[in-house]
């Protein structure tokens, strides 16, 4: 096939058409996602080990997770209000600056429990960013392209993972602590750049302008009180509640895998720390192949079946890790491969499922309320996972297995959402 034909075929790929048909905010936010994803994925395999190496215990790690999740609930409630009053664009920039730029500077100098806790609490500003960023991303987008847009967001993060071997290489040469300190400092710089690009090239959404006009002159406390009307509406919507239940379950399992996988494979299975930078690469490669080559071919399957299959693969991954013998790389590779395909199936669909079920006129506050509820319901599980890990490092992953089974039961009861134009 000639180069011209290859380029033409690439332009006609369904994912390319999604970007071509959604200019402006969706395209800009997708393209700058690696500015967050590259440094995050350089650090992620070593973040828990960075704390552990400096004397932070399993229980203290779990305690930091639980404390920050309580703080995140507070930020999430106000995130929806600020997103409406200040606009999607400005609130996104504010969350990026305080939640990542400043937090990463503190992480770069942390050497005790209190500094790590302070950085984690400052990172809670990210919850304000989450609400605004999702609105900025999708509100002017075509609803039928939501799965494709969320797929692009995932791809942006996955491409960044291929830089992870650099951190593994430096860690093997200079040890964990000094390398991670430098990476956190670089992370701060990239987030300043990301904030500037958002300011320069993104625009306020149509719904954002409407909500900003409607809330002008309305006090924050009055808007906070209006949650009393939104909460009953949310509790009566069975479709939203089921989508939230799945999000809560996946949020908890992500907490466990993010914070305790590195300790499990190094402290229990005895694998070298150098592998920690390679596992995300394998995960990213599998997800990219799946998302680019297979994902668009599953549009006819809609939501339920792909979510079911993905959750089943998550169960297989958890079992592979639990029953892995010491010094056995094969079982860990099965875990990474199965979890990668599962994430490619589940992540874009669970995000799109939630957005397609909520009222677009109240998207900001409903997203904030849902995020706050997700974090509040998940907050005890950070400490629980740390406690289980202190008893036996297999137990947190046995717990995730039970959660994935529960999610499969919930998915079996969802109705396929409609994706008409009026949902925007």
Short mmCIF file of C-alpha atoms in Angstrom, two decimals:
data_model
loop_
_atom_site.label_atom_id
_atom_site.label_comp_id
_atom_site.label_asym_id
_atom_site.label_seq_id
_atom_site.Cartn_x
_atom_site.Cartn_y
_atom_site.Cartn_z
CA UNK A 1 0.00 0.00 0.00
CA UNK A 2 1.39 3.42 -0.96
CA UNK A 3 2.05 6.14 1.60
CA UNK A 4 -0.75 8.27 0.12
CA UNK A 5 -3.20 5.38 0.45
CA UNK A 6 -2.13 4.77 4.05
CA UNK A 7 -2.67 8.43 4.93
CA UNK A 8 -6.07 8.40 3.25
CA UNK A 9 -7.04 5.26 5.13
CA UNK A 10 -5.89 6.82 8.39
CA UNK A 11 -8.03 9.91 7.76
CA UNK A 12 -11.05 7.69 7.18
CA UNK A 13 -10.55 5.79 10.44
CA UNK A 14 -13.60 6.29 12.72
CA UNK A 15 -11.43 7.80 15.46
CA UNK A 16 -9.95 10.33 13.00
CA UNK A 17 -13.47 11.28 11.92
CA UNK A 18 -14.40 11.90 15.57
CA UNK A 19 -11.66 14.52 15.91
CA UNK A 20 -12.45 16.00 12.49
CA UNK A 21 -16.11 16.40 13.46
CA UNK A 22 -15.45 17.86 16.92
CA UNK A 23 -13.14 20.83 16.51
CA UNK A 24 -12.46 23.34 19.26
CA UNK A 25 -12.49 22.18 22.89
CA UNK A 26 -12.64 18.40 22.34
CA UNK A 27 -9.73 18.42 19.89
CA UNK A 28 -7.61 20.83 21.98
CA UNK A 29 -8.16 18.96 25.24
CA UNK A 30 -7.40 15.61 23.61
CA UNK A 31 -4.18 16.89 22.03
CA UNK A 32 -2.82 18.44 25.25
CA UNK A 33 -3.71 15.46 27.44
CA UNK A 34 -0.13 14.05 27.15
CA UNK A 35 1.15 17.13 29.01
CA UNK A 36 -0.57 15.62 32.03
CA UNK A 37 -0.23 11.98 30.98
CA UNK A 38 3.52 11.83 30.30
CA UNK A 39 4.77 13.05 33.71
CA UNK A 40 1.93 11.28 35.53
CA UNK A 41 2.82 7.93 34.00
CA UNK A 42 6.53 8.47 34.58
CA UNK A 43 5.77 8.87 38.29
CA UNK A 44 2.78 6.55 38.82
CA UNK A 45 4.70 3.22 39.03
CA UNK A 46 6.94 4.65 41.72
CA UNK A 47 4.65 7.04 43.65
CA UNK A 48 3.73 4.58 46.41
CA UNK A 49 7.26 3.21 46.56
CA UNK A 50 8.51 6.83 46.84
CA UNK A 51 6.47 7.18 50.04
CA UNK A 52 7.27 3.70 51.35
CA UNK A 53 11.03 4.19 50.82
CA UNK A 54 10.87 7.31 52.98
CA UNK A 55 9.27 5.49 55.90
CA UNK A 56 5.56 5.87 55.13
CA UNK A 57 3.84 2.62 56.19
CA UNK A 58 1.04 0.70 54.42
CA UNK A 59 -1.48 1.93 56.99
CA UNK A 60 -0.30 5.56 56.65
CA UNK A 61 -0.59 5.31 52.86
CA UNK A 62 -4.16 4.06 53.28
CA UNK A 63 -4.85 6.83 55.83
CA UNK A 64 -3.66 9.51 53.39
CA UNK A 65 -5.98 8.06 50.75
CA UNK A 66 -8.99 8.10 53.07
CA UNK A 67 -8.33 11.62 54.44
CA UNK A 68 -7.88 13.10 50.99
CA UNK A 69 -11.04 11.43 49.73
CA UNK A 70 -13.01 13.16 52.50
CA UNK A 71 -11.49 16.49 51.41
CA UNK A 72 -12.27 15.62 47.78
CA UNK A 73 -15.96 15.36 48.69
CA UNK A 74 -15.87 18.99 49.89
CA UNK A 75 -14.12 20.18 46.73
CA UNK A 76 -16.45 18.15 44.52
CA UNK A 77 -19.57 19.79 45.97
CA UNK A 78 -18.19 23.26 45.28
CA UNK A 79 -16.77 22.15 41.92
CA UNK A 80 -20.16 22.19 40.25
CA UNK A 81 -21.02 25.62 41.69
CA UNK A 82 -17.69 27.15 40.66
CA UNK A 83 -17.99 25.59 37.21
CA UNK A 84 -21.34 27.34 36.72
CA UNK A 85 -20.34 30.69 38.24
CA UNK A 86 -16.78 31.04 36.89
CA UNK A 87 -17.22 29.08 33.67
CA UNK A 88 -15.93 25.72 32.48
CA UNK A 89 -12.71 27.12 31.05
CA UNK A 90 -11.52 29.22 34.01
CA UNK A 91 -12.40 26.52 36.56
CA UNK A 92 -10.46 23.93 34.56
CA UNK A 93 -7.42 26.20 34.57
CA UNK A 94 -7.73 26.86 38.31
CA UNK A 95 -7.96 23.14 39.09
CA UNK A 96 -4.91 22.34 36.96
CA UNK A 97 -2.84 25.06 38.62
CA UNK A 98 -3.63 24.39 42.27
CA UNK A 99 -4.36 20.67 41.97
CA UNK A 100 -1.25 19.74 40.00
CA UNK A 101 1.26 22.59 39.59
CA UNK A 102 1.45 23.47 43.29
CA UNK A 103 0.77 19.95 44.58
CA UNK A 104 3.63 18.52 42.53
CA UNK A 105 6.02 21.13 43.93
CA UNK A 106 5.21 19.92 47.45
CA UNK A 107 5.48 16.25 46.45
CA UNK A 108 8.93 17.06 45.05
CA UNK A 109 10.20 18.04 48.51
CA UNK A 110 8.12 15.63 50.66
CA UNK A 111 10.01 13.45 53.13
CA UNK A 112 7.48 12.74 55.90
CA UNK A 113 3.83 11.84 56.46
CA UNK A 114 2.66 15.45 56.91
CA UNK A 115 4.20 16.79 53.71
CA UNK A 116 2.79 13.86 51.71
CA UNK A 117 -0.62 14.54 53.28
CA UNK A 118 -0.36 18.28 52.47
CA UNK A 119 0.48 17.56 48.82
CA UNK A 120 -2.37 15.05 48.55
CA UNK A 121 -4.85 17.54 50.04
CA UNK A 122 -3.72 20.26 47.62
CA UNK A 123 -4.17 17.74 44.82
CA UNK A 124 -7.84 17.60 45.84
CA UNK A 125 -8.33 20.79 43.77
CA UNK A 126 -8.27 18.31 40.89
CA UNK A 127 -11.85 17.43 41.84
CA UNK A 128 -12.92 20.97 40.90
CA UNK A 129 -11.05 20.50 37.65
CA UNK A 130 -12.75 17.17 36.93
CA UNK A 131 -16.26 18.63 36.82
CA UNK A 132 -15.27 21.63 34.70
CA UNK A 133 -12.99 19.62 32.39
CA UNK A 134 -15.66 17.06 31.52
CA UNK A 135 -18.14 19.85 30.73
CA UNK A 136 -15.55 21.70 28.63
CA UNK A 137 -14.74 18.47 26.78
CA UNK A 138 -18.20 17.25 25.80
CA UNK A 139 -20.81 20.01 26.01
CA UNK A 140 -20.29 21.25 22.44
CA UNK A 141 -19.53 17.76 21.09
CA UNK A 142 -21.83 15.46 19.11
CA UNK A 143 -23.39 12.97 21.59
CA UNK A 144 -22.94 10.02 19.22
CA UNK A 145 -19.19 10.67 19.36
CA UNK A 146 -18.87 10.50 23.16
CA UNK A 147 -17.40 7.00 23.26
CA UNK A 148 -14.94 8.03 20.54
CA UNK A 149 -13.98 11.21 22.41
CA UNK A 150 -13.44 9.33 25.66
CA UNK A 151 -11.44 6.77 23.69
CA UNK A 152 -9.19 9.59 22.44
CA UNK A 153 -8.76 10.84 26.02
CA UNK A 154 -7.62 7.36 27.02
CA UNK A 155 -5.32 7.14 24.00
CA UNK A 156 -3.73 10.47 24.97
CA UNK A 157 -2.85 9.04 28.35
CA UNK A 158 -1.70 5.73 26.88
CA UNK A 159 0.73 7.31 24.42
CA UNK A 160 2.33 9.06 27.38
CA UNK A 161 2.97 5.72 29.09
CA UNK A 162 5.61 4.83 26.48
CA UNK A 163 7.86 7.35 28.18
CA UNK A 164 7.72 5.29 31.40
CA UNK A 165 10.95 3.30 30.71
CA UNK A 166 12.86 6.54 31.14
CA UNK A 167 11.88 6.66 34.82
CA UNK A 168 12.76 2.97 35.22
CA UNK A 169 16.16 3.59 33.65
CA UNK A 170 16.89 6.54 35.94
CA UNK A 171 15.62 4.70 39.03
CA UNK A 172 17.97 1.78 38.33
CA UNK A 173 20.86 4.27 38.11
CA UNK A 174 20.06 6.79 40.85
CA UNK A 175 17.41 5.14 43.11
CA UNK A 176 13.72 6.00 43.58
CA UNK A 177 13.70 9.12 45.76
CA UNK A 178 15.93 11.57 43.82
CA UNK A 179 14.46 10.54 40.46
CA UNK A 180 10.84 10.95 41.59
CA UNK A 181 11.65 14.34 43.14
CA UNK A 182 12.90 15.62 39.76
CA UNK A 183 9.92 14.11 37.95
CA UNK A 184 7.48 15.88 40.26
CA UNK A 185 9.24 19.19 39.54
CA UNK A 186 8.96 18.56 35.78
CA UNK A 187 5.30 17.61 36.25
CA UNK A 188 4.71 21.04 37.77
CA UNK A 189 6.22 22.73 34.71
CA UNK A 190 4.16 20.74 32.20
CA UNK A 191 0.95 21.60 34.04
CA UNK A 192 1.78 25.32 33.84
CA UNK A 193 2.12 24.83 30.09
CA UNK A 194 -1.17 22.94 29.91
CA UNK A 195 -2.94 25.72 31.80
CA UNK A 196 -1.64 28.33 29.36
CA UNK A 197 -2.74 26.32 26.29
CA UNK A 198 -6.22 25.88 27.79
CA UNK A 199 -6.40 29.66 28.27
CA UNK A 200 -5.20 30.38 24.72
CA UNK A 201 -7.09 27.83 22.61
CA UNK A 202 -10.21 26.70 24.50
CA UNK A 203 -13.48 28.63 24.64
CA UNK A 204 -16.39 28.68 27.03
CA UNK A 205 -19.16 26.24 26.03
CA UNK A 206 -22.68 27.33 25.06
CA UNK A 207 -24.14 25.71 28.17
CA UNK A 208 -21.34 27.26 30.24
CA UNK A 209 -22.28 30.76 29.06
CA UNK A 210 -25.94 30.08 29.85
CA UNK A 211 -25.17 28.84 33.38
CA UNK A 212 -22.75 31.69 34.05
CA UNK A 213 -25.46 34.20 33.10
CA UNK A 214 -28.11 32.37 35.15
CA UNK A 215 -25.92 32.22 38.27
CA UNK A 216 -24.63 35.80 38.08
CA UNK A 217 -25.54 37.53 41.33
CA UNK A 218 -26.60 34.24 42.94
CA UNK A 219 -24.62 33.52 46.11
CA UNK A 220 -22.54 30.38 46.45
CA UNK A 221 -24.45 29.41 49.59
CA UNK A 222 -27.80 29.76 47.79
CA UNK A 223 -26.53 27.52 44.99
CA UNK A 224 -25.24 25.06 47.57
CA UNK A 225 -28.71 24.98 49.09
CA UNK A 226 -30.19 24.11 45.69
CA UNK A 227 -28.54 20.71 45.98
CA UNK A 228 -31.53 19.87 48.19
CA UNK A 229 -33.67 19.86 45.03
CA UNK A 230 -31.08 18.06 42.90
CA UNK A 231 -30.39 15.20 45.31
CA UNK A 232 -33.99 13.82 45.27
CA UNK A 233 -34.02 14.04 41.46
CA UNK A 234 -30.76 12.11 41.34
CA UNK A 235 -32.01 9.44 43.75
CA UNK A 236 -35.17 8.91 41.68
CA UNK A 237 -33.25 8.32 38.44
CA UNK A 238 -32.49 4.60 38.37
CA UNK A 239 -30.37 4.87 35.23
CA UNK A 240 -28.06 7.42 36.84
CA UNK A 241 -27.90 5.46 40.11
CA UNK A 242 -26.78 2.31 38.32
CA UNK A 243 -24.15 4.23 36.35
CA UNK A 244 -22.95 5.85 39.59
CA UNK A 245 -22.78 2.45 41.31
CA UNK A 246 -20.49 1.15 38.57
CA UNK A 247 -18.36 4.31 38.77
CA UNK A 248 -17.98 3.92 42.55
CA UNK A 249 -16.92 0.30 42.21
CA UNK A 250 -14.36 1.11 39.52
CA UNK A 251 -13.10 4.09 41.52
CA UNK A 252 -12.41 1.83 44.52
CA UNK A 253 -10.70 -0.85 42.43
CA UNK A 254 -8.55 1.81 40.77
CA UNK A 255 -7.47 3.06 44.21
CA UNK A 256 -6.31 -0.46 45.08
CA UNK A 257 -4.47 -1.16 41.83
CA UNK A 258 -2.84 2.27 41.67
CA UNK A 259 -1.55 2.28 45.24
CA UNK A 260 -0.85 -1.36 46.08
CA UNK A 261 0.17 -3.13 42.86
CA UNK A 262 3.78 -1.91 43.05
CA UNK A 263 4.10 -2.99 46.68
CA UNK A 264 2.56 -6.39 45.89
CA UNK A 265 4.85 -7.31 43.00
CA UNK A 266 8.04 -6.02 44.66
CA UNK A 267 7.49 -6.90 48.33
CA UNK A 268 5.55 -10.18 48.00
CA UNK A 269 6.37 -11.56 44.57
CA UNK A 270 9.98 -10.41 44.74
CA UNK A 271 10.13 -8.86 41.26
CA UNK A 272 12.69 -6.16 40.53
CA UNK A 273 11.68 -2.51 40.85
CA UNK A 274 12.84 -2.05 37.26
CA UNK A 275 9.77 -3.98 36.04
CA UNK A 276 7.46 -1.30 37.45
CA UNK A 277 8.18 1.00 34.51
CA UNK A 278 7.66 -1.81 31.97
CA UNK A 279 4.25 -3.02 33.10
CA UNK A 280 2.49 0.27 32.16
CA UNK A 281 4.11 0.07 28.68
CA UNK A 282 2.69 -3.38 28.06
CA UNK A 283 -0.67 -2.21 29.39
CA UNK A 284 -0.62 0.83 27.10
CA UNK A 285 0.43 -1.17 24.03
CA UNK A 286 -2.40 -3.66 24.49
CA UNK A 287 -4.97 -0.90 25.08
CA UNK A 288 -3.82 1.12 22.06
CA UNK A 289 -4.00 -1.88 19.74
CA UNK A 290 -7.45 -2.67 21.04
CA UNK A 291 -8.78 0.91 20.91
CA UNK A 292 -7.43 1.69 17.44
CA UNK A 293 -7.97 -1.69 15.82
CA UNK A 294 -11.04 -3.16 17.51
CA UNK A 295 -12.96 -0.59 19.56
CA UNK A 296 -14.79 1.06 16.63
CA UNK A 297 -15.92 -2.36 15.36
CA UNK A 298 -17.96 -2.87 18.54
CA UNK A 299 -20.35 0.06 18.11
CA UNK A 300 -23.24 -2.31 17.43
CA UNK A 301 -22.72 -3.90 20.87
CA UNK A 302 -23.44 -0.54 22.54
CA UNK A 303 -22.80 -0.63 26.29
CA UNK A 304 -23.95 -3.68 28.25
CA UNK A 305 -22.09 -6.52 26.55
CA UNK A 306 -18.70 -4.74 26.26
CA UNK A 307 -18.95 -3.67 29.91
CA UNK A 308 -19.78 -7.22 30.96
CA UNK A 309 -16.85 -8.67 29.03
CA UNK A 310 -14.51 -6.01 30.40
CA UNK A 311 -15.52 -6.65 34.01
CA UNK A 312 -15.10 -10.39 33.45
CA UNK A 313 -11.55 -9.76 32.25
CA UNK A 314 -10.90 -7.64 35.34
CA UNK A 315 -11.91 -10.69 37.41
CA UNK A 316 -9.46 -12.87 35.48
CA UNK A 317 -6.73 -10.29 36.07
CA UNK A 318 -7.36 -10.17 39.82
CA UNK A 319 -7.26 -13.98 40.09
CA UNK A 320 -3.99 -14.15 38.11
CA UNK A 321 -2.37 -11.74 40.56
CA UNK A 322 -3.75 -13.42 43.66
CA UNK A 323 -2.52 -16.88 42.65
CA UNK A 324 0.81 -15.76 41.20
CA UNK A 325 3.78 -17.65 42.69
CA UNK A 326 6.76 -15.67 43.93
CA UNK A 327 9.35 -14.69 41.31
CA UNK A 328 6.93 -15.64 38.52
CA UNK A 329 6.61 -12.96 35.86
CA UNK A 330 4.12 -14.93 33.74
CA UNK A 331 1.13 -14.53 36.06
CA UNK A 332 1.79 -10.80 36.42
CA UNK A 333 1.88 -10.46 32.62
CA UNK A 334 -1.50 -12.22 32.42
CA UNK A 335 -2.80 -9.68 34.95
CA UNK A 336 -1.44 -6.74 32.92
CA UNK A 337 -2.80 -8.05 29.60
CA UNK A 338 -6.29 -8.89 30.91
CA UNK A 339 -6.57 -5.62 32.83
CA UNK A 340 -5.51 -3.65 29.73
CA UNK A 341 -8.21 -5.14 27.49
CA UNK A 342 -10.73 -4.72 30.30
CA UNK A 343 -9.85 -1.03 30.72
CA UNK A 344 -10.12 -0.45 26.94
CA UNK A 345 -13.64 -1.86 27.03
CA UNK A 346 -14.84 -0.36 30.30
CA UNK A 347 -13.35 3.12 30.73
CA UNK A 348 -14.77 4.98 27.68
CA UNK A 349 -18.17 3.32 28.07
CA UNK A 350 -18.68 3.90 31.80
CA UNK A 351 -17.87 7.62 31.31
CA UNK A 352 -20.16 7.98 28.30
CA UNK A 353 -22.90 5.95 30.03
CA UNK A 354 -22.95 8.39 32.92
CA UNK A 355 -22.99 11.54 30.75
CA UNK A 356 -25.79 10.19 28.54
CA UNK A 357 -27.98 9.57 31.59
CA UNK A 358 -27.76 12.98 33.26
CA UNK A 359 -29.71 16.19 32.55
CA UNK A 360 -27.49 18.38 30.30
CA UNK A 361 -28.96 21.60 31.76
CA UNK A 362 -27.61 20.66 35.20
CA UNK A 363 -24.53 18.76 34.00
CA UNK A 364 -22.00 20.70 36.08
CA UNK A 365 -23.74 20.39 39.44
CA UNK A 366 -24.92 16.84 38.79
CA UNK A 367 -21.40 15.81 37.80
CA UNK A 368 -20.08 17.48 40.94
CA UNK A 369 -22.72 15.77 43.07
CA UNK A 370 -21.99 12.41 41.48
CA UNK A 371 -18.24 12.87 41.92
CA UNK A 372 -18.71 13.89 45.57
CA UNK A 373 -20.94 10.87 46.17
CA UNK A 374 -18.44 8.57 44.46
CA UNK A 375 -15.57 9.81 46.59
CA UNK A 376 -17.62 9.82 49.81
CA UNK A 377 -18.75 6.23 49.28
CA UNK A 378 -15.20 5.22 48.34
CA UNK A 379 -13.35 7.08 51.11
CA UNK A 380 -13.34 4.30 53.75
CA UNK A 381 -11.83 1.85 51.28
CA UNK A 382 -8.43 3.54 51.04
CA UNK A 383 -7.78 2.80 54.71
CA UNK A 384 -9.42 -0.63 54.38
CA UNK A 385 -7.14 -1.53 51.45
CA UNK A 386 -4.09 -0.40 53.45
CA UNK A 387 -5.19 -2.48 56.43
CA UNK A 388 -5.83 -5.54 54.25
CA UNK A 389 -2.43 -5.10 52.62
CA UNK A 390 -0.75 -4.99 56.04
CA UNK A 391 -2.34 -8.39 56.83
CA UNK A 392 -1.65 -10.02 53.47
CA UNK A 393 -0.77 -8.19 50.26
CA UNK A 394 -3.11 -10.48 48.31
CA UNK A 395 -6.22 -9.39 50.21
CA UNK A 396 -6.78 -5.99 48.51
CA UNK A 397 -6.92 -7.76 45.13
CA UNK A 398 -9.26 -10.45 46.46
CA UNK A 399 -11.48 -7.56 47.53
CA UNK A 400 -11.40 -6.05 44.02
CA UNK A 401 -12.44 -9.43 42.58
CA UNK A 402 -15.63 -9.31 44.68
CA UNK A 403 -16.27 -5.72 43.58
CA UNK A 404 -15.95 -6.61 39.88
CA UNK A 405 -18.51 -9.40 40.35
CA UNK A 406 -20.85 -6.88 41.98
CA UNK A 407 -20.40 -4.47 39.06
CA UNK A 408 -21.30 -7.23 36.59
CA UNK A 409 -24.59 -7.74 38.43
CA UNK A 410 -25.36 -4.00 38.25
CA UNK A 411 -24.50 -3.82 34.53
CA UNK A 412 -26.93 -6.66 33.90
CA UNK A 413 -29.74 -4.36 35.05
CA UNK A 414 -28.94 -1.23 33.01
CA UNK A 415 -30.91 -0.06 30.00
CA UNK A 416 -29.07 0.99 26.86
CA UNK A 417 -29.04 4.83 26.79
CA UNK A 418 -30.46 6.77 23.84
CA UNK A 419 -28.06 9.05 21.98
CA UNK A 420 -30.34 11.58 20.30
CA UNK A 421 -29.11 15.05 19.39
CA UNK A 422 -31.26 16.68 22.07
CA UNK A 423 -29.16 15.06 24.77
CA UNK A 424 -26.47 17.73 24.23
#
